[in-house]
Amino acid sequence: MLENKDQSRTSIAQLGEFGLIEHLTKHFTISQESTLKSIGDDAAVLDFKDEKAVVSTDLLIEGVHFDLAYMPLKHLGYKAVVANLSDICAMNATPTQITVSIAVSNRFPLEALEELFEGITLASKIYNVDVIGGDTTSSQKGLIISITAIGTVKLDAVAYRNGAQVGDLLVVTGDIGAAYMGLQVLEREKQVFQVNPNNQPDLEAYTYLIERQLKPEARTDIKELLEKLEVKPTSMIDISDGLSSEVLHICKQSGVGCNLYEEKIPVDPQLISVCEEFNLDITTIALSGGEDYELLFTINMNDYDKIKANPNLTVIGHMTEAKEGNHLITRIGTKIPLKARGWNALQEE
Amino acid sequence: MLENKDQSRTSIAQLGEFGLIEHLTKHFTISQESTLKSIGDDAAVLDFKDEKAVVSTDLLIEGVHFDLAYMPLKHLGYKAVVANLSDICAMNATPTQITVSIAVSNRFPLEALEELFEGITLASKIYNVDVIGGDTTSSQKGLIISITAIGTVKLDAVAYRNGAQVGDLLVVTGDIGAAYMGLQVLEREKQVFQVNPNNQPDLEAYTYLIERQLKPEARTDIKELLEKLEVKPTSMIDISDGLSSEVLHICKQSGVGCNLYEEKIPVDPQLISVCEEFNLDITTIALSGGEDYELLFTINMNDYDKIKANPNLTVIGHMTEAKEGNHLITRIGTKIPLKARGWNALQEE
């Protein structure tokens, strides 16, 4: 699909590195007061005044983190930004800037990179973050995307992974597992397509799941919501690798245990019906499926009344003494050890 | 060389992503007061107080930016850090933190990554920068390194590329061209090795050139030097792609022209003799060879007396009206247009 056989397509080598950067970045505008100097110098210059800076970075590799067979480039650009902003949100901070570096093999025509940057530009507009720098170069194979996200936060608002206390409630935003199930649907369609390229897929029943996979959103709204509710999270992490894995990170770093209640885990009705169709266990998907980019955090039990009526927030468990261990309490009341079965980029196939 | 055939070597998949990150980052220590939280959470937290933050990022791809046939992994790690710190220096800022993301194919055993991180750790110690985050993942092919460097600077000290004025002097630090010539020497040795693997190379005559290629340094000393001399650079850039290309960046962004004097360009005696041996023109190498990581800057003519005696700094030209164009004044006094012939990562071979 992306082979540069069509001679009407533009080779990126024709433009050269500086021409390519100029071409791809011309639509970026600056909206953050803290961006003093953006793209065009050796480095960007930022002014955070009395706020602290928060920095996170991710490296995405074609064939490892994404498959261009079902991931349109515009969506990929959008999602790559969102995944990084989510890490900033997970510090209870507000994303303000990103840098975007891209390496591509010469099978990618300029038009493909333009699509990718359309998605990046869209995400930067929607989330009001400035693209302040990056790098554009060749790869030996496939597409490589490296994004560094920067945000700001007042020191007393920062939520680390290690602040959970015994007795704290474990809270999750939105619903869980849909992004992973969306991937399963897309994988199945890819196989169908390989057998019969003329098959027109009917994806009506899977729209929510596919959207969660192809166009996830970062929960930049949660910081503001918690401020309004006057709740300070004691710890926080985003759900990128899978719920169980993230819960265990908080437990390990905070030195506490937890009881997680299966019946409390929020899932979308579409996930339930598609899990039935695929003959998969909903809870396994919710615990181990990644890429939801929801936030997982702990709050003091006394704050329960402040959040209980909010449709964005679900209490799914509570923190215990570390010696009690980490458990899932099933629907029938049995207690089973919680294991990390999240996605691992270094896994051997 | 890096194939994982030796069973005593450790497969990175055995460790898993979190284990690998823990293993590789355990030697990183924190020395910057501005690093409030480093590796181990969703993001790092930094406090720049009344200074501004400076951010730059680079993506390095095996086979495009480096060749492991003659680039030892430890040197590569060191150089990757230096190249990024150099961008921070080029803003007249002080590097304080870096993030390091790595993707490797499974032909790399753990021991190879350890070597790479040894070089990264060494550079972070020598330059007193904290490694505050990163990502470690698989690649489909080869080694990929993405580094983001962060630094601090007071607003009135920032040196952009666009501040050069007509009449300003053009100044370069150190000497130029050696890193590129070191690469030519290493390329030749690689070819000799391919023909006769038992040949023991005698590189005595090339030590300086090879060191400049394999272990370049970032000019973190220049900011302090200029402060001591009470000179504020009007514009600044680092020499990564080649002197002529960098001069033209300053000219274009500042809206000025320049006269660059061939006889003034500082080169090492070793470069002169090896250029003779290779039958290459010294000035071409000095103008077009990249990776010197020296700084190029402009100063007001009135500051000339303050810098003229300093062995680190050489005046190589002056800025003119833009309409006069960009020229090289040769040793015999002819004026030829200055062209960018620097390295281009997107070039078609």
PDB file of C-alpha atoms in Angstrom, chain B residues 18-133:
ATOM      1  CA  PHE B  18      10.689  -3.575  33.145  1.00  0.00           C
ATOM      2  CA  GLY B  19      13.542  -5.876  34.181  1.00  0.00           C
ATOM      3  CA  LEU B  20      15.684  -4.586  31.353  1.00  0.00           C
ATOM      4  CA  ILE B  21      15.017  -0.943  32.200  1.00  0.00           C
ATOM      5  CA  GLU B  22      15.786  -1.610  35.867  1.00  0.00           C
ATOM      6  CA  HIS B  23      18.982  -3.444  34.954  1.00  0.00           C
ATOM      7  CA  LEU B  24      20.264  -0.805  32.540  1.00  0.00           C
ATOM      8  CA  THR B  25      19.353   2.254  34.587  1.00  0.00           C
ATOM      9  CA  LYS B  26      20.517   1.157  38.035  1.00  0.00           C
ATOM     10  CA  HIS B  27      23.853   2.967  37.691  1.00  0.00           C
ATOM     11  CA  PHE B  28      22.307   6.330  36.930  1.00  0.00           C
ATOM     12  CA  THR B  29      22.640   8.774  39.787  1.00  0.00           C
ATOM     13  CA  ILE B  30      21.010  12.168  40.206  1.00  0.00           C
ATOM     14  CA  SER B  31      23.242  15.196  40.544  1.00  0.00           C
ATOM     15  CA  GLN B  32      21.112  18.114  39.360  1.00  0.00           C
ATOM     16  CA  GLU B  33      19.146  20.061  41.928  1.00  0.00           C
ATOM     17  CA  SER B  34      16.488  20.633  39.266  1.00  0.00           C
ATOM     18  CA  THR B  35      15.700  16.886  39.007  1.00  0.00           C
ATOM     19  CA  LEU B  36      12.878  16.371  41.500  1.00  0.00           C
ATOM     20  CA  LYS B  37      11.838  12.946  40.201  1.00  0.00           C
ATOM     21  CA  SER B  38      13.775  10.801  37.742  1.00  0.00           C
ATOM     22  CA  ILE B  39      13.217   7.359  36.194  1.00  0.00           C
ATOM     23  CA  GLY B  40      10.476   5.174  37.671  1.00  0.00           C
ATOM     24  CA  ASP B  41       7.223   7.027  37.183  1.00  0.00           C
ATOM     25  CA  ASP B  42       5.071   7.993  34.194  1.00  0.00           C
ATOM     26  CA  ALA B  43       7.226  11.105  33.749  1.00  0.00           C
ATOM     27  CA  ALA B  44      10.107  12.933  35.374  1.00  0.00           C
ATOM     28  CA  VAL B  45       9.509  16.131  37.339  1.00  0.00           C
ATOM     29  CA  LEU B  46      11.891  19.070  36.945  1.00  0.00           C
ATOM     30  CA  ASP B  47      12.183  22.429  38.664  1.00  0.00           C
ATOM     31  CA  PHE B  48      13.917  25.162  36.684  1.00  0.00           C
ATOM     32  CA  LYS B  49      13.070  27.973  39.106  1.00  0.00           C
ATOM     33  CA  ASP B  50      13.803  31.327  37.427  1.00  0.00           C
ATOM     34  CA  GLU B  51      15.737  29.795  34.517  1.00  0.00           C
ATOM     35  CA  LYS B  52      14.238  28.897  31.174  1.00  0.00           C
ATOM     36  CA  ALA B  53      14.206  25.295  29.928  1.00  0.00           C
ATOM     37  CA  VAL B  54      15.864  24.381  26.639  1.00  0.00           C
ATOM     38  CA  VAL B  55      14.819  21.167  24.850  1.00  0.00           C
ATOM     39  CA  SER B  56      16.343  19.344  21.876  1.00  0.00           C
ATOM     40  CA  THR B  57      15.921  15.849  20.466  1.00  0.00           C
ATOM     41  CA  ASP B  58      17.724  13.504  18.048  1.00  0.00           C
ATOM     42  CA  LEU B  59      17.006  10.145  16.480  1.00  0.00           C
ATOM     43  CA  LEU B  60      19.967   7.907  15.549  1.00  0.00           C
ATOM     44  CA  ILE B  61      19.490   4.877  13.304  1.00  0.00           C
ATOM     45  CA  GLU B  62      21.994   2.068  12.749  1.00  0.00           C
ATOM     46  CA  GLY B  63      23.112   2.000   9.128  1.00  0.00           C
ATOM     47  CA  VAL B  64      22.106   5.645   8.633  1.00  0.00           C
ATOM     48  CA  HIS B  65      23.875   7.533  11.423  1.00  0.00           C
ATOM     49  CA  PHE B  66      26.370   4.950  12.628  1.00  0.00           C
ATOM     50  CA  ASP B  67      28.040   1.704  11.611  1.00  0.00           C
ATOM     51  CA  LEU B  68      28.696  -0.808  14.394  1.00  0.00           C
ATOM     52  CA  ALA B  69      31.514  -2.322  12.311  1.00  0.00           C
ATOM     53  CA  TYR B  70      33.854   0.396  13.591  1.00  0.00           C
ATOM     54  CA  MET B  71      31.821   2.216  16.214  1.00  0.00           C
ATOM     55  CA  PRO B  72      32.185   0.425  19.562  1.00  0.00           C
ATOM     56  CA  LEU B  73      28.898   0.481  21.485  1.00  0.00           C
ATOM     57  CA  LYS B  74      30.354   2.293  24.449  1.00  0.00           C
ATOM     58  CA  HIS B  75      31.585   5.080  22.190  1.00  0.00           C
ATOM     59  CA  LEU B  76      28.246   5.172  20.428  1.00  0.00           C
ATOM     60  CA  GLY B  77      26.432   5.682  23.718  1.00  0.00           C
ATOM     61  CA  TYR B  78      28.841   8.442  24.670  1.00  0.00           C
ATOM     62  CA  LYS B  79      28.620  10.149  21.289  1.00  0.00           C
ATOM     63  CA  ALA B  80      24.818   9.974  21.144  1.00  0.00           C
ATOM     64  CA  VAL B  81      24.661  11.887  24.422  1.00  0.00           C
ATOM     65  CA  VAL B  82      27.341  14.389  23.345  1.00  0.00           C
ATOM     66  CA  ALA B  83      25.555  15.170  20.063  1.00  0.00           C
ATOM     67  CA  ASN B  84      22.451  16.145  21.999  1.00  0.00           C
ATOM     68  CA  LEU B  85      24.260  18.126  24.678  1.00  0.00           C
ATOM     69  CA  SER B  86      25.937  20.032  21.873  1.00  0.00           C
ATOM     70  CA  ASP B  87      22.515  21.332  20.756  1.00  0.00           C
ATOM     71  CA  ILE B  88      21.892  22.638  24.260  1.00  0.00           C
ATOM     72  CA  CYS B  89      25.331  24.326  24.277  1.00  0.00           C
ATOM     73  CA  ALA B  90      24.406  25.908  20.929  1.00  0.00           C
ATOM     74  CA  MET B  91      21.639  27.859  22.708  1.00  0.00           C
ATOM     75  CA  ASN B  92      24.299  29.156  25.121  1.00  0.00           C
ATOM     76  CA  ALA B  93      22.568  27.014  27.756  1.00  0.00           C
ATOM     77  CA  THR B  94      23.790  24.437  30.286  1.00  0.00           C
ATOM     78  CA  PRO B  95      22.666  20.811  29.782  1.00  0.00           C
ATOM     79  CA  THR B  96      20.994  19.363  32.878  1.00  0.00           C
ATOM     80  CA  GLN B  97      18.971  16.253  31.958  1.00  0.00           C
ATOM     81  CA  ILE B  98      18.507  13.716  29.160  1.00  0.00           C
ATOM     82  CA  THR B  99      16.008  11.007  28.309  1.00  0.00           C
ATOM     83  CA  VAL B 100      17.329   7.963  26.451  1.00  0.00           C
ATOM     84  CA  SER B 101      15.133   5.624  24.389  1.00  0.00           C
ATOM     85  CA  ILE B 102      16.539   2.514  22.767  1.00  0.00           C
ATOM     86  CA  ALA B 103      15.075  -0.021  20.343  1.00  0.00           C
ATOM     87  CA  VAL B 104      17.063  -3.158  19.499  1.00  0.00           C
ATOM     88  CA  SER B 105      16.510  -6.230  17.403  1.00  0.00           C
ATOM     89  CA  ASN B 106      16.979  -9.491  19.283  1.00  0.00           C
ATOM     90  CA  ARG B 107      20.390 -10.068  17.698  1.00  0.00           C
ATOM     91  CA  PHE B 108      21.668  -7.791  20.508  1.00  0.00           C
ATOM     92  CA  PRO B 109      22.471  -9.654  23.704  1.00  0.00           C
ATOM     93  CA  LEU B 110      22.083  -7.891  27.030  1.00  0.00           C
ATOM     94  CA  GLU B 111      25.856  -7.445  27.206  1.00  0.00           C
ATOM     95  CA  ALA B 112      25.769  -5.249  24.093  1.00  0.00           C
ATOM     96  CA  LEU B 113      23.175  -2.991  25.669  1.00  0.00           C
ATOM     97  CA  GLU B 114      25.247  -2.853  28.828  1.00  0.00           C
ATOM     98  CA  GLU B 115      28.196  -1.545  26.807  1.00  0.00           C
ATOM     99  CA  LEU B 116      25.984   1.064  25.173  1.00  0.00           C
ATOM    100  CA  PHE B 117      24.697   2.183  28.563  1.00  0.00           C
ATOM    101  CA  GLU B 118      28.239   2.299  29.930  1.00  0.00           C
ATOM    102  CA  GLY B 119      28.986   5.001  27.377  1.00  0.00           C
ATOM    103  CA  ILE B 120      25.732   6.804  28.166  1.00  0.00           C
ATOM    104  CA  THR B 121      26.487   6.646  31.901  1.00  0.00           C
ATOM    105  CA  LEU B 122      30.040   7.904  31.363  1.00  0.00           C
ATOM    106  CA  ALA B 123      28.859  10.888  29.321  1.00  0.00           C
ATOM    107  CA  SER B 124      26.149  11.705  31.865  1.00  0.00           C
ATOM    108  CA  LYS B 125      28.771  11.692  34.633  1.00  0.00           C
ATOM    109  CA  ILE B 126      31.365  13.732  32.748  1.00  0.00           C
ATOM    110  CA  TYR B 127      28.809  16.336  31.680  1.00  0.00           C
ATOM    111  CA  ASN B 128      26.899  16.218  34.949  1.00  0.00           C
ATOM    112  CA  VAL B 129      23.494  15.545  33.368  1.00  0.00           C
ATOM    113  CA  ASP B 130      20.819  13.319  34.883  1.00  0.00           C
ATOM    114  CA  VAL B 131      19.224  10.519  32.864  1.00  0.00           C
ATOM    115  CA  ILE B 132      15.598  11.115  33.847  1.00  0.00           C
ATOM    116  CA  GLY B 133      13.638   8.767  31.607  1.00  0.00           C
TER     117      GLY B 133
END
